[in-house]
Short mmCIF file of C-alpha atoms and ligand atoms in Angstrom, two decimals:
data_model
loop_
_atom_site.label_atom_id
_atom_site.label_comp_id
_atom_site.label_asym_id
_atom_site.label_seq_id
_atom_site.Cartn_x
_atom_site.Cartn_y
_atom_site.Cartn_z
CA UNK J 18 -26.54 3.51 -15.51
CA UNK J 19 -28.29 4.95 -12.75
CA UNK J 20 -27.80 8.79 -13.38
CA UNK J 21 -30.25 9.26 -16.14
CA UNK J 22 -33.50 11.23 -16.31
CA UNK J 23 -36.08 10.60 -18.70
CA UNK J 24 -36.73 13.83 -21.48
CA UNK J 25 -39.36 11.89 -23.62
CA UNK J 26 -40.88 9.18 -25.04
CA UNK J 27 -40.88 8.35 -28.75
CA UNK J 28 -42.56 5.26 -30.36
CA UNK J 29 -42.98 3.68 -27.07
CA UNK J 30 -38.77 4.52 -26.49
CA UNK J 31 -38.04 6.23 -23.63
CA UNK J 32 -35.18 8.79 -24.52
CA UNK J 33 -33.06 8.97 -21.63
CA UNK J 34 -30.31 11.15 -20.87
CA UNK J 35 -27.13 10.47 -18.37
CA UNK J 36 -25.73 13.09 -16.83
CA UNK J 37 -22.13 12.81 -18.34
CA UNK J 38 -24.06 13.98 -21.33
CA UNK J 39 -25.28 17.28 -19.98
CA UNK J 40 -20.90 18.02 -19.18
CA UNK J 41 -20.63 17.84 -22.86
CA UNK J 42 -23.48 19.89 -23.94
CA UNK J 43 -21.93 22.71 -21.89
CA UNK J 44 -18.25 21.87 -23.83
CA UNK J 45 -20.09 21.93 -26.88
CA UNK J 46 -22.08 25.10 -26.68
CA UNK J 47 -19.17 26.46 -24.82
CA UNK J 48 -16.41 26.57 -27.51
CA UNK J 49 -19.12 26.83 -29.68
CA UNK J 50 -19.86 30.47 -28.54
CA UNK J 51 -16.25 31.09 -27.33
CA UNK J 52 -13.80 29.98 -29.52
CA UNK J 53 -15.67 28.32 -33.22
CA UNK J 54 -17.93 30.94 -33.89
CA UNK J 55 -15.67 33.87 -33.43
CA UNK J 56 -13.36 32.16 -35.41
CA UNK J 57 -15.22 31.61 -38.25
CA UNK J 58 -17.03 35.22 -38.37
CA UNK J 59 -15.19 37.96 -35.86
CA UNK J 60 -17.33 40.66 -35.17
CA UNK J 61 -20.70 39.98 -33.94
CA UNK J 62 -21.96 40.09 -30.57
CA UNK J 63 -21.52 37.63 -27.39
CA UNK J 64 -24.74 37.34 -27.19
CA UNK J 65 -25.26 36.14 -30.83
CA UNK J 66 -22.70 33.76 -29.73
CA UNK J 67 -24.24 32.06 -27.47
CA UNK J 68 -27.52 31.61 -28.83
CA UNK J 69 -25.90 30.08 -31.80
CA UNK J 70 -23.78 27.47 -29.93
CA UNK J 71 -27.00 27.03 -27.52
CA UNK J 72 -29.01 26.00 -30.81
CA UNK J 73 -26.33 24.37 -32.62
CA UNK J 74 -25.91 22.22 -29.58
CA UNK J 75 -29.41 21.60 -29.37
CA UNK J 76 -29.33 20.19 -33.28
CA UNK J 77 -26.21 18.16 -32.82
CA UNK J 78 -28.05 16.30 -29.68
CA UNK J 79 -30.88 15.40 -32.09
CA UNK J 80 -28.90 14.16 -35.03
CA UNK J 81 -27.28 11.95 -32.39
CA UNK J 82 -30.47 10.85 -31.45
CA UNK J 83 -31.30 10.29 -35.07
CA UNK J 84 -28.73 7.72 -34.86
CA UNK J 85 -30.13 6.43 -32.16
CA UNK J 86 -33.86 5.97 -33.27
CA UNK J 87 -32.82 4.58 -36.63
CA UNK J 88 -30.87 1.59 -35.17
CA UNK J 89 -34.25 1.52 -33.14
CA UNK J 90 -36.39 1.63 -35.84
CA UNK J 91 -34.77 -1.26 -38.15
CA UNK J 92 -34.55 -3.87 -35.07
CA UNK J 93 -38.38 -2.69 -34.65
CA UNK J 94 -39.23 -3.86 -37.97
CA UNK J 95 -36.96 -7.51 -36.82
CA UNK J 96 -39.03 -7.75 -34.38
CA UNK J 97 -36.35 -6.91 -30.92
CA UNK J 98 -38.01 -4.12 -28.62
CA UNK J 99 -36.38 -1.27 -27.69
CA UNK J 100 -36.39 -0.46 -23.92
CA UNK J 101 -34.75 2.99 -24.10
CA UNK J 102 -32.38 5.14 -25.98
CA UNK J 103 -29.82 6.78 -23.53
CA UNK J 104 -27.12 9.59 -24.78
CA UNK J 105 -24.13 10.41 -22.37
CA UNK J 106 -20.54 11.13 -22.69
CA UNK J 107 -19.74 9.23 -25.88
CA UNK J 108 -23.51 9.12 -27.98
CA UNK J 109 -25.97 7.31 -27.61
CA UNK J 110 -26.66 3.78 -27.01
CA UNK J 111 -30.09 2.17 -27.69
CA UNK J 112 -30.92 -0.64 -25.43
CA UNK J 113 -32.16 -3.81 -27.44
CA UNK J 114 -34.18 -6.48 -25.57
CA UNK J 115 -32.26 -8.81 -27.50
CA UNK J 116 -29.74 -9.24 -29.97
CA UNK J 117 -30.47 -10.47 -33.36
CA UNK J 118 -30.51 -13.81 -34.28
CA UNK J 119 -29.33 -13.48 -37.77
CA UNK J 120 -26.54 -11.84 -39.16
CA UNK J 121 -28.70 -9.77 -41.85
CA UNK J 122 -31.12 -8.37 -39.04
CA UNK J 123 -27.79 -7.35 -37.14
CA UNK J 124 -26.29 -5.61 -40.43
CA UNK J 125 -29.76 -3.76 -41.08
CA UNK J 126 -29.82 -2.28 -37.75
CA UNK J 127 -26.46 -1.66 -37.61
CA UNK J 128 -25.89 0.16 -40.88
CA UNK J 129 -29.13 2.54 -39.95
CA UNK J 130 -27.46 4.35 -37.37
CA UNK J 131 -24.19 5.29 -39.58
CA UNK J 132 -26.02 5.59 -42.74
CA UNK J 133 -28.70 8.32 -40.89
CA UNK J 134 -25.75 10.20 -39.77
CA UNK J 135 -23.99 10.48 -43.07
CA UNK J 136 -27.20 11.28 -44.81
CA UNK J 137 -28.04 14.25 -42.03
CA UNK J 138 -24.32 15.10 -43.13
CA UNK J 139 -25.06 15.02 -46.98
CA UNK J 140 -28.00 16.87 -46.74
CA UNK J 141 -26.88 19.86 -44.88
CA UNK J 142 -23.20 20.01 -46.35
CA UNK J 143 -25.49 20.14 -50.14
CA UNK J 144 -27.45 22.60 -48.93
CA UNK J 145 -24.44 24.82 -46.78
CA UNK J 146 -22.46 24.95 -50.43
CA UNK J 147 -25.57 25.25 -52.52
CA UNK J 148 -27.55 27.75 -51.22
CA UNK J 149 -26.30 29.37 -48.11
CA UNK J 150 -24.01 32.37 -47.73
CA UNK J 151 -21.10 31.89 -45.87
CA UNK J 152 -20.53 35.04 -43.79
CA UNK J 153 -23.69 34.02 -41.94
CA UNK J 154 -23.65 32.43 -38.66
CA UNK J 155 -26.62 30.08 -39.47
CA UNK J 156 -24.48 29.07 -42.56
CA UNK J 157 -21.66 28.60 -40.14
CA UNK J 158 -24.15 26.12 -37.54
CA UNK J 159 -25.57 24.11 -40.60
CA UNK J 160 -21.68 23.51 -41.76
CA UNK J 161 -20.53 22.76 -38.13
CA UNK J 162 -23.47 20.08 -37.96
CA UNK J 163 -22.60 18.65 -41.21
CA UNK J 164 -19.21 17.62 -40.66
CA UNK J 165 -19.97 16.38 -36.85
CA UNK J 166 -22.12 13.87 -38.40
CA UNK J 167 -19.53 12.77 -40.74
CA UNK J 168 -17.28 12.20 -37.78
CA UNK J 169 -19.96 10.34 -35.98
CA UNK J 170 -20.40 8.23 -38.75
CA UNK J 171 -16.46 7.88 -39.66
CA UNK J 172 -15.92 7.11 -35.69
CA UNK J 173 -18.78 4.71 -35.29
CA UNK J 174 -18.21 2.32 -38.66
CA UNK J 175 -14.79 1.79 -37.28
CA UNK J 176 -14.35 -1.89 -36.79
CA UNK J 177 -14.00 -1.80 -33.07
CA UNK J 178 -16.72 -4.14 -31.64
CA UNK J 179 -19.25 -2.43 -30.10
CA UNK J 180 -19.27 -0.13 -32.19
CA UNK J 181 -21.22 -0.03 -35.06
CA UNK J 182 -18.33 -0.92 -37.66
CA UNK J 183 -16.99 -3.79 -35.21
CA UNK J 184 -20.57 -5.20 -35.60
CA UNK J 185 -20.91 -4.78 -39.34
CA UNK J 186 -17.65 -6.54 -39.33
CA UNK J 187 -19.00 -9.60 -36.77
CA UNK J 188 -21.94 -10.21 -39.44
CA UNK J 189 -20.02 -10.49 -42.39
CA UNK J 190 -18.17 -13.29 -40.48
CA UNK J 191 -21.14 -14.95 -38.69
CA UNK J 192 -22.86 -14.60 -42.01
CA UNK J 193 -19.44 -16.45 -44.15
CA UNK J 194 -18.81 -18.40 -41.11
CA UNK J 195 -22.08 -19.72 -39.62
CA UNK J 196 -20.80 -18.75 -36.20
CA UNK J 197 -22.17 -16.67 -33.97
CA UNK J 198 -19.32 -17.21 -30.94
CA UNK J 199 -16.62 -17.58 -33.40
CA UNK J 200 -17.56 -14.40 -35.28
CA UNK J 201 -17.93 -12.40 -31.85
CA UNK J 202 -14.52 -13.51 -30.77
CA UNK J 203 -12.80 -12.09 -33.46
CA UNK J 204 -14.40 -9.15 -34.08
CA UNK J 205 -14.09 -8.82 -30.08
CA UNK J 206 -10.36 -9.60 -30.43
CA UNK J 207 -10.19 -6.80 -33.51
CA UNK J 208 -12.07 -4.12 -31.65
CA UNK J 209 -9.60 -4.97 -27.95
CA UNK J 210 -6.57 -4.36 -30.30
CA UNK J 211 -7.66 -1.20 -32.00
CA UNK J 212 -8.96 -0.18 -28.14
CA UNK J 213 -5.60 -0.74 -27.11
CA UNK J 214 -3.88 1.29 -30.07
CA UNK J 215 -6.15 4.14 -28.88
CA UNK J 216 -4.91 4.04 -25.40
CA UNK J 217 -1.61 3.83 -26.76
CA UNK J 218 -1.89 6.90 -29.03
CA UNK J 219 -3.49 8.74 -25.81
CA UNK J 220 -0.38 8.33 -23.53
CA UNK J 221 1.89 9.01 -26.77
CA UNK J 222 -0.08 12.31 -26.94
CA UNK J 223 -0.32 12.86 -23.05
CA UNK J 224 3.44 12.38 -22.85
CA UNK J 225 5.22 13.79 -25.86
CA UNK J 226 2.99 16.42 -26.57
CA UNK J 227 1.77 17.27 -23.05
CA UNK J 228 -1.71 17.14 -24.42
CA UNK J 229 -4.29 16.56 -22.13
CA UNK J 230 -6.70 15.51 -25.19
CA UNK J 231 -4.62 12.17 -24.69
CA UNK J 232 -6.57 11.20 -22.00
CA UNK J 233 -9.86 11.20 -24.19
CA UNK J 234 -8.18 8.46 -26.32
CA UNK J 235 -7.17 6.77 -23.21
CA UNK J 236 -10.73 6.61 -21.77
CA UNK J 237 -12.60 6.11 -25.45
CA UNK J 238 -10.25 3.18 -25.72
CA UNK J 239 -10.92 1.48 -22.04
CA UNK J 240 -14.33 2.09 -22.63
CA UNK J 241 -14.30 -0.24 -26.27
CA UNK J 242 -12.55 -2.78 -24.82
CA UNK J 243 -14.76 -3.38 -21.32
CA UNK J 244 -17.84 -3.01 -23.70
CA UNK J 245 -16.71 -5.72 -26.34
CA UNK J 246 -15.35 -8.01 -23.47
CA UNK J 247 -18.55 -7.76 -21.50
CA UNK J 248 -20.56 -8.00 -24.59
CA UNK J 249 -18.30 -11.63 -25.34
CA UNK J 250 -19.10 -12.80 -21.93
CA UNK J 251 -23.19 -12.03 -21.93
CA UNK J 252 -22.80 -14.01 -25.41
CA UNK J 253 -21.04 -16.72 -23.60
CA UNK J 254 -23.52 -16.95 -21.36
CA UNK J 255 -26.61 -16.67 -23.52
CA UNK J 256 -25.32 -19.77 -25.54
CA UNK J 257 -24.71 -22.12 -22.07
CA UNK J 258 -27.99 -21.32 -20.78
CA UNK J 259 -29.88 -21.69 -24.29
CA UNK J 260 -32.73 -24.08 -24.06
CA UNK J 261 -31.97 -24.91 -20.14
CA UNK J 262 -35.18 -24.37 -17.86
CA UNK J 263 -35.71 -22.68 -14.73
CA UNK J 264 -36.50 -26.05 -12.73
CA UNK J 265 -32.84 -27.65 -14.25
CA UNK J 266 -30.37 -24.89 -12.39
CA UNK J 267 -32.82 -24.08 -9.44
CA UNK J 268 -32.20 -25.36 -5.71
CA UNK J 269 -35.33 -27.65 -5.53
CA UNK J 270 -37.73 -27.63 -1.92
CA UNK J 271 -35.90 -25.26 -0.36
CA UNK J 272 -35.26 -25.09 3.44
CA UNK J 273 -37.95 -22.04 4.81
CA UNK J 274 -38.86 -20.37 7.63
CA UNK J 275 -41.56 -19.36 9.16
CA UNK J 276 -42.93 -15.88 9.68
CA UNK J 277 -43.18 -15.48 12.78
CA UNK J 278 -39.60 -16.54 13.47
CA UNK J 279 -37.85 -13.59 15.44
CA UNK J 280 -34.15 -12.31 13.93
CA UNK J 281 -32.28 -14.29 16.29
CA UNK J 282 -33.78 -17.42 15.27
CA UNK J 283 -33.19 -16.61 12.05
CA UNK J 284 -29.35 -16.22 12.71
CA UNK J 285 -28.76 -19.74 13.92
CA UNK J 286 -30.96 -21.01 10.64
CA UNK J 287 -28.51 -18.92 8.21
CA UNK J 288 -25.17 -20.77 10.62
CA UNK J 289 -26.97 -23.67 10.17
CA UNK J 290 -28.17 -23.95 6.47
CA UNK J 291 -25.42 -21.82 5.14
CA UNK J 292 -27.56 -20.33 2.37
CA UNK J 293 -28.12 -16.56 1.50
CA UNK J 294 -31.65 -16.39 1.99
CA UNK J 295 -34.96 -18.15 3.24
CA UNK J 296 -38.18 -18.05 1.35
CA UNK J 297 -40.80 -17.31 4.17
CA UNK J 298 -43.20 -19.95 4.06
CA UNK J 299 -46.29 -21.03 6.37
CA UNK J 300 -48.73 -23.07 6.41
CA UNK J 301 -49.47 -23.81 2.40
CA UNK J 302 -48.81 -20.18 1.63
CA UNK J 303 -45.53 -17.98 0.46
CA UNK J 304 -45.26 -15.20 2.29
CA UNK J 305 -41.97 -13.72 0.74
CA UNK J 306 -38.38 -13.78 1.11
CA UNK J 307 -35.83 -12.66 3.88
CA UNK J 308 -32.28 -12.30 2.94
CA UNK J 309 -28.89 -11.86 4.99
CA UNK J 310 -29.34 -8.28 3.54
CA UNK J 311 -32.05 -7.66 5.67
CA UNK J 312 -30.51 -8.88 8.78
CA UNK J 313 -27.76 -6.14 8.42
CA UNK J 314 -30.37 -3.60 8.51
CA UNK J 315 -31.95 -4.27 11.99
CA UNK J 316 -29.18 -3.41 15.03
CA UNK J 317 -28.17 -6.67 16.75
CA UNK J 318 -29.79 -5.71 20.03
CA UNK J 319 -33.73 -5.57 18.31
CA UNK J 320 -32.87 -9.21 16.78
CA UNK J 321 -34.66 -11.31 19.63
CA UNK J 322 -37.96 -9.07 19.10
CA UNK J 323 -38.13 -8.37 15.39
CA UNK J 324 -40.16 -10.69 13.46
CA UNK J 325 -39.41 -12.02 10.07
CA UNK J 326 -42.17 -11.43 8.58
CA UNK J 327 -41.64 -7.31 9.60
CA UNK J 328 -38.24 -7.04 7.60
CA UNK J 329 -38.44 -9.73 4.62
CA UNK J 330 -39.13 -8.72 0.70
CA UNK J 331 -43.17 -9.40 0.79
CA UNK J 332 -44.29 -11.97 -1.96
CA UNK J 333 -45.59 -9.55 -4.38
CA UNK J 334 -42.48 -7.35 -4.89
CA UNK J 335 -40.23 -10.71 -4.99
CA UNK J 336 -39.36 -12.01 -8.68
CA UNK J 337 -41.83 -14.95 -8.88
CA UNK J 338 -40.83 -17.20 -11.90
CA UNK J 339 -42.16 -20.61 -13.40
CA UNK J 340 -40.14 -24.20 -13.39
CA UNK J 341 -40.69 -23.80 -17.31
CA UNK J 342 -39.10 -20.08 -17.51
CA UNK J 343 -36.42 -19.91 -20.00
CA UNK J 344 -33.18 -19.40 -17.48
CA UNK J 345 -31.13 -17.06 -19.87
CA UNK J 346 -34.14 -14.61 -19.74
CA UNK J 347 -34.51 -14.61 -16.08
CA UNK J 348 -30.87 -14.05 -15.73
CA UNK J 349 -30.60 -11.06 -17.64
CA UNK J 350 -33.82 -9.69 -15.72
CA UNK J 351 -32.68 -10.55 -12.22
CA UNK J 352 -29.02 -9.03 -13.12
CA UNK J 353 -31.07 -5.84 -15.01
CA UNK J 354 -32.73 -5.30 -11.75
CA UNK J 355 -29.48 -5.73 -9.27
CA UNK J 356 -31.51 -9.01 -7.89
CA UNK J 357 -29.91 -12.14 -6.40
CA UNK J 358 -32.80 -14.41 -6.16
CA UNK J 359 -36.10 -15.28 -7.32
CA UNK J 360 -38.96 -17.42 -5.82
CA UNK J 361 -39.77 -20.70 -8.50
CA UNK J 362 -43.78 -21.21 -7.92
CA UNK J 363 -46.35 -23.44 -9.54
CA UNK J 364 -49.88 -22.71 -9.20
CA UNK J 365 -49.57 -20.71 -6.11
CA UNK J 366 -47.04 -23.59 -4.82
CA UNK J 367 -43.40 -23.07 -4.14
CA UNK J 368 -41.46 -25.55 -5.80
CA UNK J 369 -37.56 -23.58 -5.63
CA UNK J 370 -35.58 -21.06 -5.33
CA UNK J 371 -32.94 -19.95 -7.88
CA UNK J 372 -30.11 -17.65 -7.33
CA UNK J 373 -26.80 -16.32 -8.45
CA UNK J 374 -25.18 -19.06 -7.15
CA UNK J 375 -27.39 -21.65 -8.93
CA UNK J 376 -26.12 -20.04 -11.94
CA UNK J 377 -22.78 -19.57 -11.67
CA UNK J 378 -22.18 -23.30 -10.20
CA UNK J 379 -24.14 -24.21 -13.04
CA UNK J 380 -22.00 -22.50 -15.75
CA UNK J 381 -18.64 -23.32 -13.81
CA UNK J 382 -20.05 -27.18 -14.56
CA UNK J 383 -20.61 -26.31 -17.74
CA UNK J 384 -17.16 -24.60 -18.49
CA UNK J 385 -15.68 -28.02 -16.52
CA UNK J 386 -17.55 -30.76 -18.28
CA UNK J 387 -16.72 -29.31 -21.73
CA UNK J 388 -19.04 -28.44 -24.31
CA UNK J 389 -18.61 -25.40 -26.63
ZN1 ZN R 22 -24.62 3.52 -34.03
#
């Protein structure tokens, strides 16, 4: 998600926020002011209004990043890092380093997030019917708050994996079942049939009732399914490259060029070699990387006198990995930071290169040659 900005940092979390999420602060504080508060007490002034859907907005964003920090906070205390908590158009999502490796960490840091929200919900629901009056508009904000953390929690506990109830549901059976893939593929399968339900129900409602509220279920429902799908295939992936090193999947002494090479040159050595990209190499030292990428960038007429060395990635903004690396790890970095390749060096030397092709001719062996 590129469109974020940062608002803070808590515990070492950055708290980001995606744009998507700043359309439904304006829905929010806009029927708010315009049609739930005049509903509820008729009679007071627009500007009263306003400030009270402003604030009650405000409140609702930080019970949803409640949520948020206590899933945070319990895979803290098992030990997974949190990167960053970002909110947008459908919560909050906090980004774990890595998922847990037992199914009682993953039901502790799971049941936080749905368990904060109902609590927020208990407290101020208790408090709305025990001690504040009604006909007030701050009694009215407290109530509104109450029950939209009961929804959160009803919405998120059900069992449609990601969400938190499909992956309550995936521990129970990794827990009974002693299998991590198996366990993901059903809850996966669960959570892809209530997705499609909810996409059903959408164009039921889009169609028979001409509501255009439909649509929400439609996208909610897409939404499930690509996230439980792509959260199957990262698992898929974790598990072929568990335990496999760096120096097994890499392309070993690779073919370099020099730096001094001029574009054109460079041409005929990508026709020739047919790979992607060169590590620039001279001498005994490694001087970076040039790519078929940065070809494109230089007009075909300044090829014969541009110099390698003046449009490739220099050595200390490359990735720059060990043979021994774990390969899952680097993976997930290189695809985290939209990077194809990364230079494999050993004290200084360059002993490989490893890129996205590495990997996926290694998994396509993989799939091929069997093994779960
Ligand atoms: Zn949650």
């Amino acid at each position: 998600m590129n469109s974020t900005f940062r608002l803070t940092r808590v515990l070492g979390i950055s708290i980001d926020i995606h744009i998507s999420w700043l359309l439904v602060a304006a829905l929010f504080s806009l029927t708010l002011a315009r049609t739930y508060f005049p509903g509820a007490l008729p009679g007071l002034t627009l500007h009263t209004y306003w400030t009270a859907g402003i604030l009650t907005t405000v409140v609702i964003f930080a019970s949803i990043l409640a949520h948020e920090l206590a899933h945070s906070l319990a895979a803290i205390r098992e030990g997974i890092s949190i990167k960053r908590i970002v909110l947008f158009i459908f919560g909050g999502v906090a980004q774990m380093e890595m998922e847990p490796d037992r199914p009682l960490a993953e039901l502790k840091i799971t049941a936080a997030g749905p368990l904060t929200s109902l609590a927020i919900a208990l407290l101020l629901g208790t408090v709305y019917y025990l001690a504040l009056p009604p006909e007030h508009i701050f009694s009215q904000a407290v109530f509104f708050v109450a029950r939209l953390n009961l929804i959160v929690a009803a919405f998120n506990l059900a069992p449609a994996f990601p969400l938190d109830g499909g992956r309550l549901l995936r521990s129970a059976i990794w827990h009974f079942g002693k299998n991590l893939l198996r366990a993901t593929r059903i809850a996966v399968a669960i959570g892809s049939l209530l997705s499609f339900l909810a996409m059903g129900l959408g164009f039921l409602l889009i169609f028979f009732q001409g509501t255009i509220w439909g649509l929400w279920y439609v996208f909610l429902g897409w939404m499930i399914y690509q996230a439980g799908q792509s959260s199957y295939s990262q698992l898929v992936f974790r598990q072929t490259f568990a335990g496999i090193k760096v120096s097994e999947i890499m392309s070993a002494n690779p073919q370099t060029v020099p730096p001094d090479l001029n574009l054109e040159q460079l041409a005929e050595q990508f026709l020739q070699h047919k790979f992607g990209a060169f590590p620039v190499f001279y001498g005994s030292s490694t001087h970076g990387l040039v790519s078929l990428h940065h070809m494109k960038e230089v007009p075909r007429e300044k090829w014969p006198h541009t110099s390698v060395v003046s449009v490739m990635t220099p050595l200390k903004e490359c990735i720059v990995i060990e043979p021994q690396a774990d390969a899952a790890e680097i993976m997930m970095k290189m695809a985290a930071g939209g990077e194809g390749r990364a230079l494999v060096m050993e004290n200084g030397r360059l002993v490989g290169i490893l890129s996205r092709t590495d990997m996926m001719r290694f998994m396509q062996m993989h799939m091929i040659l069997g093994a779960e």
